[in-house]
mmCIF file with all atom_site columns, C-alpha atoms in Angstrom:
data_model
loop_
_atom_site.group_PDB
_atom_site.id
_atom_site.type_symbol
_atom_site.label_atom_id
_atom_site.label_alt_id
_atom_site.label_comp_id
_atom_site.label_asym_id
_atom_site.label_entity_id
_atom_site.label_seq_id
_atom_site.pdbx_PDB_ins_code
_atom_site.Cartn_x
_atom_site.Cartn_y
_atom_site.Cartn_z
_atom_site.occupancy
_atom_site.B_iso_or_equiv
_atom_site.pdbx_formal_charge
_atom_site.auth_seq_id
_atom_site.auth_comp_id
_atom_site.auth_asym_id
_atom_site.auth_atom_id
_atom_site.pdbx_PDB_model_num
ATOM 1  C CA . ASP A 1 1  ? 0.100  0.095   -0.091  1.00 78.00 ? 1  ASP A CA 1
ATOM 2  C CA . LEU A 1 2  ? 1.915  3.220   -1.384  1.00 83.00 ? 2  LEU A CA 1
ATOM 3  C CA . LEU A 1 3  ? -0.169 5.600   0.894   1.00 86.00 ? 3  LEU A CA 1
ATOM 4  C CA . GLY A 1 4  ? 0.488  3.469   4.159   1.00 85.00 ? 4  GLY A CA 1
ATOM 5  C CA . TYR A 1 5  ? 4.306  3.581   3.145   1.00 83.00 ? 5  TYR A CA 1
ATOM 6  C CA . ALA A 1 6  ? 4.464  7.089   2.539   1.00 81.00 ? 6  ALA A CA 1
ATOM 7  C CA . THR A 1 7  ? 2.713  8.091   5.638   1.00 87.00 ? 7  THR A CA 1
ATOM 8  C CA . ARG A 1 8  ? 4.524  5.675   7.999   1.00 89.00 ? 8  ARG A CA 1
ATOM 9  C CA . PHE A 1 9  ? 8.048  5.840   6.462   1.00 88.00 ? 9  PHE A CA 1
ATOM 10 C CA . GLU A 1 10 ? 11.109 6.058   8.726   1.00 89.00 ? 10 GLU A CA 1
ATOM 11 C CA . TRP A 1 11 ? 14.548 7.106   7.628   1.00 87.00 ? 11 TRP A CA 1
ATOM 12 C CA . ASP A 1 12 ? 16.963 4.686   8.707   1.00 88.00 ? 12 ASP A CA 1
ATOM 13 C CA . LYS A 1 13 ? 19.339 6.758   10.392  1.00 88.00 ? 13 LYS A CA 1
ATOM 14 C CA . ALA A 1 14 ? 21.936 3.932   11.561  1.00 87.00 ? 14 ALA A CA 1
ATOM 15 C CA . LYS A 1 15 ? 22.166 2.784   7.776   1.00 80.00 ? 15 LYS A CA 1
ATOM 16 C CA . TYR A 1 16 ? 22.013 6.260   6.071   1.00 78.00 ? 16 TYR A CA 1
ATOM 17 C CA . PRO A 1 17 ? 23.133 8.827   8.645   1.00 83.00 ? 17 PRO A CA 1
ATOM 18 C CA . THR A 1 18 ? 21.966 12.353  8.428   1.00 84.00 ? 18 THR A CA 1
ATOM 19 C CA . THR A 1 19 ? 24.929 13.996  9.172   1.00 87.00 ? 19 THR A CA 1
ATOM 20 C CA . ASN A 1 20 ? 26.676 12.720  5.962   1.00 81.00 ? 20 ASN A CA 1
ATOM 21 C CA . PRO A 1 21 ? 26.664 14.952  3.048   1.00 89.00 ? 21 PRO A CA 1
ATOM 22 C CA . VAL A 1 22 ? 24.056 14.313  0.443   1.00 87.00 ? 22 VAL A CA 1
ATOM 23 C CA . THR A 1 23 ? 26.658 13.471  -2.000  1.00 88.00 ? 23 THR A CA 1
ATOM 24 C CA . CYS A 1 24 ? 27.940 10.541  0.458   1.00 87.00 ? 24 CYS A CA 1
ATOM 25 C CA . LEU A 1 25 ? 24.233 9.484   1.180   1.00 81.00 ? 25 LEU A CA 1
ATOM 26 C CA . LYS A 1 26 ? 23.767 8.955   -2.470  1.00 86.00 ? 26 LYS A CA 1
ATOM 27 C CA . ASP A 1 27 ? 26.639 7.054   -3.096  1.00 87.00 ? 27 ASP A CA 1
ATOM 28 C CA . LEU A 1 28 ? 26.149 4.597   -0.316  1.00 83.00 ? 28 LEU A CA 1
ATOM 29 C CA . ILE A 1 29 ? 22.464 3.884   -1.244  1.00 82.00 ? 29 ILE A CA 1
ATOM 30 C CA . ASN A 1 30 ? 23.320 3.478   -4.672  1.00 82.00 ? 30 ASN A CA 1
ATOM 31 C CA . LYS A 1 31 ? 26.113 0.960   -3.607  1.00 83.00 ? 31 LYS A CA 1
ATOM 32 C CA . VAL A 1 32 ? 23.302 -0.810  -1.217  1.00 81.00 ? 32 VAL A CA 1
ATOM 33 C CA . SER A 1 33 ? 20.791 -0.830  -4.321  1.00 80.00 ? 33 SER A CA 1
ATOM 34 C CA . LEU A 1 34 ? 23.534 -2.428  -6.596  1.00 76.00 ? 34 LEU A CA 1
ATOM 35 C CA . LYS A 1 35 ? 24.383 -5.250  -3.888  1.00 75.00 ? 35 LYS A CA 1
ATOM 36 C CA . ASP A 1 36 ? 20.526 -6.012  -3.508  1.00 73.00 ? 36 ASP A CA 1
ATOM 37 C CA . LYS A 1 37 ? 20.280 -6.409  -7.333  1.00 73.00 ? 37 LYS A CA 1
ATOM 38 C CA . GLY A 1 38 ? 22.960 -8.728  -7.155  1.00 74.00 ? 38 GLY A CA 1
ATOM 39 C CA . ILE A 1 39 ? 21.545 -10.671 -4.479  1.00 72.00 ? 39 ILE A CA 1
ATOM 40 C CA . PHE A 1 40 ? 18.178 -10.827 -6.085  1.00 69.00 ? 40 PHE A CA 1
ATOM 41 C CA . ALA A 1 41 ? 19.800 -11.831 -9.598  1.00 72.00 ? 41 ALA A CA 1
ATOM 42 C CA . LEU A 1 42 ? 21.682 -14.607 -7.544  1.00 70.00 ? 42 LEU A CA 1
ATOM 43 C CA . LEU A 1 43 ? 18.264 -15.755 -6.176  1.00 72.00 ? 43 LEU A CA 1
ATOM 44 C CA . GLU A 1 44 ? 16.511 -15.941 -9.585  1.00 73.00 ? 44 GLU A CA 1
ATOM 45 C CA . PHE A 1 45 ? 19.334 -17.756 -11.051 1.00 71.00 ? 45 PHE A CA 1
ATOM 46 C CA . ARG A 1 46 ? 19.463 -20.351 -8.480  1.00 67.00 ? 46 ARG A CA 1
ATOM 47 C CA . LYS A 1 47 ? 15.483 -21.304 -9.048  1.00 60.00 ? 47 LYS A CA 1
#
């Protein structure tokens, strides 16, 4: 439910500290996203 997600969203400060500059956060999020995509691809490959 998109509306529920948007209204209850909480930033993960432990994973993505708000004290970091935006460029550092962007790079960290991209790195995690690419890692997750790799894990999902591996799981799909194993099916």
